């Protein structure tokens, strides 16, 4: 996707072909800065501090983190230690575990001398595959937007958090159908949930949509139910950090409330994700680990002051405790359909297995 007209992915190799560069998402939308990752430990910090975030991009960064680890120590023990360190950085997005295991699966059978080159090749392959998956999600999801178009007024799509190209290597998951629909010249408008406490919607989704000239409006998280009741939302599309084998969808905190409101108002509620987000080892969403982040993310907000500086201010009284569960799980019964790179399926075990028959009996 493009920033000020220049095409970017969210992660790429530096000119030396060894170090890794990413966009610092903690500074958006106010500053566009690129960070360089030179060690596996730096890749781990980039994930845990959310310089990079979003399930597919977390996986891609972990894959390049393994390549950086191979440069430092390509022994079995060195690679396994780095993999464990990376996997501990964020608990909910299963793409992280998937990517580390994918790279380890390629490297461990190889002689040590071949491992560094193979690690970089595998990380690049994972990134290219993510781009292709997200582009396919866009094509399948755009058909759902097309079906919702009545031929006159723009289709109103509500999305939560940032599941756009910033959350993947390119295109996005929930936003990929929106970008594809725009390319099809379907008129649409996006309601962007601000997504407290870290405001990925207000900061990142709004920035992306602005860059691409997609009509949108940022709303307080609590506005979605009212907009659905008053007929102002035609469909919802969200991403996911982990989907259980029964079709339960774990995503950014607040997604469940939007699914409840959509269900009550007969608004279709879609979840979009690549295959790497499906956890075939977990039977039900209740078993998905939910990340608890720092309470300070609730107690403080950061924004730009009139003189252009970033400032962080407290919004809760001193002494009031806060809590910060970062994800919730939407039961499959509230999800109208799941969109993956292979197509659209019911949110159920059988629905998923219909798209991925090779997983039947595998878990
Ligand atoms: O905490 P974050 O910003 O990493 O959470 C991101 C989300 O919840 C996204 O919706 C999800 O990762 C899907 S990304 C394509």
Short mmCIF file of C-alpha atoms and ligand atoms in Angstrom, two decimals:
data_model
loop_
_atom_site.label_atom_id
_atom_site.label_comp_id
_atom_site.label_asym_id
_atom_site.label_seq_id
_atom_site.Cartn_x
_atom_site.Cartn_y
_atom_site.Cartn_z
CA UNK A 1 0.00 0.00 0.00
CA UNK A 2 1.11 3.59 -0.38
CA UNK A 3 2.25 6.29 2.01
CA UNK A 4 2.22 9.74 0.39
CA UNK A 5 2.13 7.91 -2.94
CA UNK A 6 5.17 5.70 -2.19
CA UNK A 7 4.52 1.90 -2.03
CA UNK A 8 5.50 0.26 1.27
CA UNK A 9 5.20 -3.06 3.02
CA UNK A 10 5.24 -3.03 6.82
CA UNK A 11 8.49 -5.03 7.07
CA UNK A 12 11.44 -5.33 4.70
CA UNK A 13 15.17 -6.00 4.60
CA UNK A 14 17.56 -3.06 4.95
CA UNK A 15 19.96 -2.34 2.09
CA UNK A 16 22.57 -4.68 3.64
CA UNK A 17 20.13 -7.56 3.07
CA UNK A 18 20.56 -8.69 6.70
CA UNK A 19 19.02 -6.17 9.07
CA UNK A 20 15.28 -5.65 9.14
CA UNK A 21 13.26 -2.43 8.91
CA UNK A 22 9.74 -1.76 10.15
CA UNK A 23 7.41 1.22 10.53
CA UNK A 24 7.20 2.38 14.17
CA UNK A 25 3.45 2.09 14.74
CA UNK A 26 3.64 3.59 18.23
CA UNK A 27 4.26 7.02 16.64
CA UNK A 28 1.46 6.93 14.07
CA UNK A 29 -0.53 8.87 12.99
CA UNK A 30 1.59 11.83 14.07
CA UNK A 31 5.09 10.76 13.01
CA UNK A 32 6.24 8.35 10.30
CA UNK A 33 9.52 6.78 11.44
CA UNK A 34 11.32 3.63 10.43
CA UNK A 35 13.03 1.41 13.02
CA UNK A 36 15.89 -0.95 12.31
CA UNK A 37 16.00 -4.37 13.99
CA UNK A 38 19.50 -5.84 14.20
CA UNK A 39 19.09 -8.72 16.66
CA UNK A 40 16.46 -11.26 17.64
CA UNK A 41 16.14 -9.46 20.99
CA UNK A 42 15.30 -6.21 19.16
CA UNK A 43 12.67 -8.05 17.12
CA UNK A 44 11.21 -9.33 20.41
CA UNK A 45 11.10 -5.82 21.87
CA UNK A 46 9.47 -4.47 18.69
CA UNK A 47 6.69 -7.03 19.12
CA UNK A 48 6.19 -6.63 22.88
CA UNK A 49 6.20 -2.81 22.78
CA UNK A 50 3.89 -2.82 19.73
CA UNK A 51 6.26 -0.99 17.41
CA UNK A 52 4.84 -3.75 15.21
CA UNK A 53 1.45 -5.26 15.98
CA UNK A 54 -1.43 -7.08 14.35
CA UNK A 55 -1.38 -10.86 14.22
CA UNK A 56 0.08 -11.45 10.73
CA UNK A 57 2.76 -8.75 11.13
CA UNK A 58 3.70 -10.14 14.55
CA UNK A 59 4.25 -13.49 12.80
CA UNK A 60 6.30 -11.93 9.99
CA UNK A 61 8.47 -10.02 12.49
CA UNK A 62 9.04 -13.21 14.48
CA UNK A 63 10.10 -14.98 11.27
CA UNK A 64 12.70 -12.29 10.56
CA UNK A 65 13.58 -12.37 14.27
CA UNK A 66 14.50 -16.02 13.76
CA UNK A 67 16.68 -15.04 10.79
CA UNK A 68 18.47 -12.47 12.98
CA UNK A 69 18.81 -15.17 15.65
CA UNK A 70 20.39 -17.54 13.13
CA UNK A 71 23.06 -14.93 12.41
CA UNK A 72 23.87 -14.76 16.12
CA UNK A 73 23.78 -18.48 16.90
CA UNK A 74 22.52 -21.05 14.38
CA UNK A 75 22.91 -24.04 16.72
CA UNK A 76 19.82 -26.09 17.59
CA UNK A 77 19.93 -24.70 21.11
CA UNK A 78 20.45 -21.10 19.97
CA UNK A 79 17.51 -21.25 17.57
CA UNK A 80 15.19 -22.93 20.07
CA UNK A 81 16.08 -20.37 22.76
CA UNK A 82 15.41 -17.48 20.38
CA UNK A 83 12.14 -19.08 19.30
CA UNK A 84 11.00 -19.42 22.92
CA UNK A 85 11.96 -15.79 23.62
CA UNK A 86 10.01 -14.56 20.59
CA UNK A 87 6.97 -16.72 21.34
CA UNK A 88 6.77 -15.24 24.86
CA UNK A 89 6.46 -11.64 23.60
CA UNK A 90 2.68 -11.65 23.06
CA UNK A 91 0.37 -14.50 24.04
CA UNK A 92 -2.82 -14.20 21.99
CA UNK A 93 -1.89 -13.86 18.30
CA UNK A 94 -1.23 -17.45 17.22
CA UNK A 95 0.56 -16.29 14.06
CA UNK A 96 3.57 -15.72 16.32
CA UNK A 97 3.84 -19.38 17.33
CA UNK A 98 2.97 -20.48 13.80
CA UNK A 99 5.78 -18.41 12.25
CA UNK A 100 8.45 -19.46 14.76
CA UNK A 101 7.54 -23.13 14.34
CA UNK A 102 7.51 -22.71 10.59
CA UNK A 103 11.07 -21.32 10.56
CA UNK A 104 12.33 -23.90 13.09
CA UNK A 105 10.79 -26.67 10.99
CA UNK A 106 12.82 -25.52 7.98
CA UNK A 107 16.10 -24.81 9.81
CA UNK A 108 16.57 -27.65 12.28
CA UNK A 109 16.96 -30.44 9.67
CA UNK A 110 19.63 -28.40 7.83
CA UNK A 111 23.40 -28.38 8.49
CA UNK A 112 24.47 -25.29 10.47
CA UNK A 113 26.23 -23.66 7.49
CA UNK A 114 22.99 -23.48 5.51
CA UNK A 115 20.76 -22.14 8.23
CA UNK A 116 21.22 -18.38 7.96
CA UNK A 117 20.48 -18.24 4.26
CA UNK A 118 17.51 -20.61 4.70
CA UNK A 119 16.11 -18.53 7.57
CA UNK A 120 16.06 -15.36 5.48
CA UNK A 121 14.50 -17.24 2.57
CA UNK A 122 11.79 -18.68 4.81
CA UNK A 123 11.03 -15.29 6.41
CA UNK A 124 10.72 -13.73 2.95
CA UNK A 125 8.47 -16.58 1.83
CA UNK A 126 6.21 -16.11 4.89
CA UNK A 127 5.92 -12.41 4.08
CA UNK A 128 5.11 -13.02 0.41
CA UNK A 129 2.56 -15.67 1.38
CA UNK A 130 0.90 -13.25 3.78
CA UNK A 131 0.60 -10.64 1.05
CA UNK A 132 -0.97 -13.18 -1.31
CA UNK A 133 -3.35 -14.43 1.41
CA UNK A 134 -4.51 -10.93 2.31
CA UNK A 135 -5.02 -10.00 -1.35
CA UNK A 136 -7.21 -13.12 -1.74
CA UNK A 137 -9.14 -12.23 1.45
CA UNK A 138 -9.76 -8.85 -0.17
CA UNK A 139 -11.17 -10.41 -3.34
CA UNK A 140 -13.50 -12.77 -1.42
CA UNK A 141 -14.62 -10.14 1.08
CA UNK A 142 -15.28 -7.51 -1.59
CA UNK A 143 -17.98 -9.80 -2.99
CA UNK A 144 -19.81 -9.53 0.35
CA UNK A 145 -19.60 -5.74 0.20
CA UNK A 146 -20.87 -5.88 -3.39
CA UNK A 147 -23.86 -7.98 -2.27
CA UNK A 148 -24.68 -5.32 0.35
CA UNK A 149 -24.66 -2.49 -2.24
CA UNK A 150 -28.18 -1.35 -3.12
CA UNK A 151 -27.07 0.50 -6.24
CA UNK A 152 -27.51 3.97 -4.78
CA UNK A 153 -26.17 4.81 -1.29
CA UNK A 154 -22.65 3.90 -0.13
CA UNK A 155 -22.23 0.66 1.81
CA UNK A 156 -21.54 1.46 5.47
CA UNK A 157 -18.94 -0.90 6.93
CA UNK A 158 -18.01 -0.88 10.63
CA UNK A 159 -14.58 -2.15 11.67
CA UNK A 160 -12.84 -2.51 15.03
CA UNK A 161 -9.15 -2.05 15.90
CA UNK A 162 -6.68 -2.01 13.01
CA UNK A 163 -6.80 -5.04 10.78
CA UNK A 164 -5.49 -3.12 7.81
CA UNK A 165 -2.22 -3.32 5.93
CA UNK A 166 -0.34 -2.04 8.99
CA UNK A 167 -1.43 -5.19 10.85
CA UNK A 168 -0.19 -7.51 8.09
CA UNK A 169 2.65 -7.38 5.58
CA UNK A 170 0.35 -5.69 3.06
CA UNK A 171 -3.37 -5.24 2.26
CA UNK A 172 -4.72 -6.22 5.69
CA UNK A 173 -7.42 -8.69 6.64
CA UNK A 174 -10.61 -6.79 7.59
CA UNK A 175 -9.58 -3.80 5.48
CA UNK A 176 -8.47 -5.85 2.44
CA UNK A 177 -12.09 -6.28 1.25
CA UNK A 178 -12.56 -2.53 1.68
CA UNK A 179 -9.49 -1.74 -0.46
CA UNK A 180 -10.62 -4.32 -3.03
CA UNK A 181 -14.14 -2.85 -3.07
CA UNK A 182 -12.69 0.63 -3.62
CA UNK A 183 -10.71 -0.75 -6.59
CA UNK A 184 -14.03 -2.16 -7.90
CA UNK A 185 -15.41 1.40 -7.58
CA UNK A 186 -18.09 0.32 -5.09
CA UNK A 187 -19.15 3.38 -3.07
CA UNK A 188 -18.54 2.79 0.62
CA UNK A 189 -17.97 4.50 3.93
CA UNK A 190 -16.18 3.03 6.95
CA UNK A 191 -17.16 3.55 10.59
CA UNK A 192 -13.86 3.30 12.47
CA UNK A 193 -14.12 2.26 16.13
CA UNK A 194 -11.51 4.29 18.04
CA UNK A 195 -10.52 1.08 19.93
CA UNK A 196 -9.48 2.20 23.36
CA UNK A 197 -7.23 1.81 25.19
CA UNK A 198 -4.49 1.94 22.53
CA UNK A 199 -6.68 3.57 19.88
CA UNK A 200 -5.56 1.41 16.95
CA UNK A 201 -8.73 2.45 15.11
CA UNK A 202 -8.42 6.21 15.67
CA UNK A 203 -4.65 6.23 15.14
CA UNK A 204 -3.91 3.51 12.59
CA UNK A 205 -7.07 2.56 10.67
CA UNK A 206 -8.00 6.22 10.20
CA UNK A 207 -4.44 6.99 9.03
CA UNK A 208 -4.49 4.13 6.52
CA UNK A 209 -7.89 5.04 5.15
CA UNK A 210 -6.84 8.68 4.89
CA UNK A 211 -3.71 7.70 2.95
CA UNK A 212 -5.88 5.76 0.51
CA UNK A 213 -8.69 8.30 0.24
CA UNK A 214 -11.34 5.92 1.62
CA UNK A 215 -14.33 7.81 3.12
CA UNK A 216 -14.48 7.09 6.85
CA UNK A 217 -15.59 8.46 10.22
CA UNK A 218 -13.93 7.72 13.55
CA UNK A 219 -16.45 6.92 16.29
CA UNK A 220 -16.23 6.33 20.02
CA UNK A 221 -16.26 2.62 20.75
CA UNK A 222 -19.64 2.93 22.39
CA UNK A 223 -21.33 4.43 19.31
CA UNK A 224 -21.49 1.26 17.21
CA UNK A 225 -24.62 -0.21 18.81
CA UNK A 226 -26.58 3.01 18.30
CA UNK A 227 -25.46 3.25 14.65
CA UNK A 228 -26.59 -0.34 14.05
CA UNK A 229 -29.98 0.30 15.72
CA UNK A 230 -30.56 3.31 13.50
CA UNK A 231 -29.75 1.50 10.25
CA UNK A 232 -26.42 3.21 9.65
CA UNK A 233 -24.29 0.03 9.44
CA UNK A 234 -24.73 -2.46 6.56
CA UNK A 235 -22.06 -4.91 7.71
CA UNK A 236 -19.20 -5.31 10.15
CA UNK A 237 -15.79 -6.75 9.25
CA UNK A 238 -13.13 -7.44 11.88
CA UNK A 239 -9.80 -9.26 11.90
CA UNK A 240 -8.68 -11.92 14.34
CA UNK A 241 -5.70 -12.89 16.46
CA UNK A 242 -6.72 -16.51 16.86
CA UNK A 243 -9.65 -18.57 15.64
CA UNK A 244 -10.43 -21.82 17.46
CA UNK A 245 -11.20 -24.99 15.51
CA UNK A 246 -14.94 -24.50 16.20
CA UNK A 247 -14.99 -21.03 14.58
CA UNK A 248 -14.89 -18.93 17.77
CA UNK A 249 -13.08 -15.67 16.92
CA UNK A 250 -10.66 -13.94 19.29
CA UNK A 251 -9.92 -10.32 18.41
CA UNK A 252 -9.23 -6.93 20.00
CA UNK A 253 -11.18 -6.22 23.19
CA UNK A 254 -14.62 -4.85 22.34
CA UNK A 255 -15.15 -7.03 19.27
CA UNK A 256 -17.59 -9.24 21.21
CA UNK A 257 -19.80 -6.26 22.11
CA UNK A 258 -19.99 -5.26 18.44
CA UNK A 259 -20.93 -8.82 17.49
CA UNK A 260 -23.72 -8.80 20.10
CA UNK A 261 -25.07 -5.51 18.78
CA UNK A 262 -24.83 -6.75 15.18
CA UNK A 263 -26.69 -9.94 16.07
CA UNK A 264 -29.45 -8.02 17.84
CA UNK A 265 -29.89 -5.75 14.83
CA UNK A 266 -29.57 -8.30 12.03
CA UNK A 267 -26.33 -6.73 10.76
CA UNK A 268 -23.94 -9.27 9.12
CA UNK A 269 -20.77 -9.67 11.19
CA UNK A 270 -17.76 -11.06 9.30
CA UNK A 271 -14.29 -12.01 10.57
CA UNK A 272 -11.38 -12.08 8.10
CA UNK A 273 -8.05 -13.82 8.63
CA UNK A 274 -5.37 -15.88 6.85
CA UNK A 275 -4.91 -19.61 7.58
CA UNK A 276 -1.99 -18.80 9.94
CA UNK A 277 -4.52 -17.30 12.42
CA UNK A 278 -6.50 -20.55 12.78
CA UNK A 279 -5.42 -22.61 15.78
CA UNK A 280 -6.44 -26.17 14.96
CA UNK A 281 -5.07 -27.33 18.35
CA UNK A 282 -7.73 -25.43 20.33
CA UNK A 283 -11.25 -26.85 20.23
CA UNK A 284 -13.00 -23.79 21.65
CA UNK A 285 -12.48 -20.07 22.05
CA UNK A 286 -12.60 -20.30 25.86
CA UNK A 287 -9.13 -21.90 25.71
CA UNK A 288 -7.49 -18.97 23.90
CA UNK A 289 -5.01 -17.12 26.16
CA UNK A 290 -6.05 -13.48 26.62
CA UNK A 291 -3.22 -10.96 26.93
CA UNK A 292 -3.37 -8.68 29.97
CA UNK A 293 -1.53 -5.49 29.16
CA UNK A 294 -0.34 -2.68 31.39
CA UNK A 295 -3.09 -0.86 33.30
CA UNK A 296 -1.31 2.39 32.34
CA UNK A 297 -2.66 1.97 28.78
CA UNK A 298 -6.13 2.59 30.27
CA UNK A 299 -5.10 5.28 32.75
CA UNK A 300 -3.15 7.43 30.24
CA UNK A 301 -3.66 8.64 26.68
CA UNK A 302 -1.07 10.00 24.27
CA UNK A 303 -1.75 12.59 21.60
CA UNK A 304 -0.32 15.60 19.77
CA UNK A 305 -0.39 19.00 21.42
CA UNK A 306 -1.01 22.30 19.62
CA UNK A 307 2.77 22.83 19.29
CA UNK A 308 3.17 19.47 17.51
CA UNK A 309 4.72 17.56 20.41
CA UNK A 310 3.52 14.15 21.57
CA UNK A 311 2.25 14.27 25.16
CA UNK A 312 0.89 11.63 27.50
CA UNK A 313 -1.75 12.62 30.05
CA UNK A 314 -3.61 10.79 32.81
CA UNK A 315 -7.38 10.38 32.32
CA UNK A 316 -8.23 8.49 35.53
CA UNK A 317 -7.98 9.74 39.12
CA UNK A 318 -4.72 9.04 40.93
CA UNK A 319 -5.33 5.93 42.98
CA UNK A 320 -8.11 4.43 40.81
CA UNK A 321 -6.94 1.04 39.64
CA UNK A 322 -7.51 0.08 36.00
CA UNK A 323 -7.48 -3.26 34.19
CA UNK A 324 -6.55 -3.98 30.60
CA UNK A 325 -7.62 -7.29 29.03
CA UNK A 326 -6.49 -6.78 25.43
CA UNK A 327 -8.65 -9.31 23.56
CA UNK A 328 -12.03 -11.02 23.79
CA UNK A 329 -13.58 -14.02 22.11
CA UNK A 330 -16.74 -13.83 20.02
CA UNK A 331 -18.63 -17.13 19.96
CA UNK A 332 -19.01 -18.61 16.47
CA UNK A 333 -22.81 -18.31 16.71
CA UNK A 334 -22.46 -14.50 16.54
CA UNK A 335 -20.21 -14.57 13.46
CA UNK A 336 -22.11 -14.55 10.14
CA UNK A 337 -19.18 -15.97 8.18
CA UNK A 338 -15.41 -16.27 8.14
CA UNK A 339 -13.37 -14.90 5.22
CA UNK A 340 -9.99 -16.49 4.48
CA UNK A 341 -7.68 -16.67 1.49
CA UNK A 342 -9.59 -19.77 0.39
CA UNK A 343 -13.04 -18.19 0.43
CA UNK A 344 -16.02 -17.54 2.71
CA UNK A 345 -17.31 -20.22 5.08
CA UNK A 346 -19.70 -20.59 8.01
CA UNK A 347 -18.09 -19.89 11.40
CA UNK A 348 -18.07 -23.49 12.57
CA UNK A 349 -15.76 -26.48 12.75
CA UNK A 350 -17.34 -27.97 9.63
CA UNK A 351 -17.24 -24.62 7.87
CA UNK A 352 -13.51 -24.25 8.46
CA UNK A 353 -12.80 -27.86 7.53
CA UNK A 354 -14.73 -27.28 4.29
CA UNK A 355 -12.06 -24.71 3.35
CA UNK A 356 -9.16 -26.68 4.89
CA UNK A 357 -10.02 -30.38 4.37
CA UNK A 358 -6.37 -31.33 4.97
CA UNK A 359 -6.88 -30.39 8.66
CA UNK A 360 -9.57 -33.03 9.16
CA UNK A 361 -8.31 -35.31 11.91
CA UNK A 362 -4.96 -33.45 12.06
CA UNK A 363 -5.32 -31.73 15.48
O1 LIG B 1 -3.06 -5.49 19.99
P1 LIG B 1 -2.97 -5.44 18.49
O2 LIG B 1 -2.96 -4.07 17.94
O3 LIG B 1 -1.84 -6.30 17.97
O4 LIG B 1 -4.34 -6.12 18.03
C1 LIG B 1 -4.61 -6.24 16.67
C2 LIG B 1 -5.93 -6.83 16.41
O5 LIG B 1 -6.68 -7.16 17.31
C3 LIG B 1 -6.28 -7.08 14.99
O6 LIG B 1 -7.66 -6.96 14.79
C4 LIG B 1 -5.88 -8.51 14.65
O7 LIG B 1 -4.52 -8.72 14.95
C5 LIG B 1 -6.11 -8.82 13.24
S1 LIG B 1 -4.83 -8.12 12.27
C6 LIG B 1 -4.99 -8.31 10.66
#
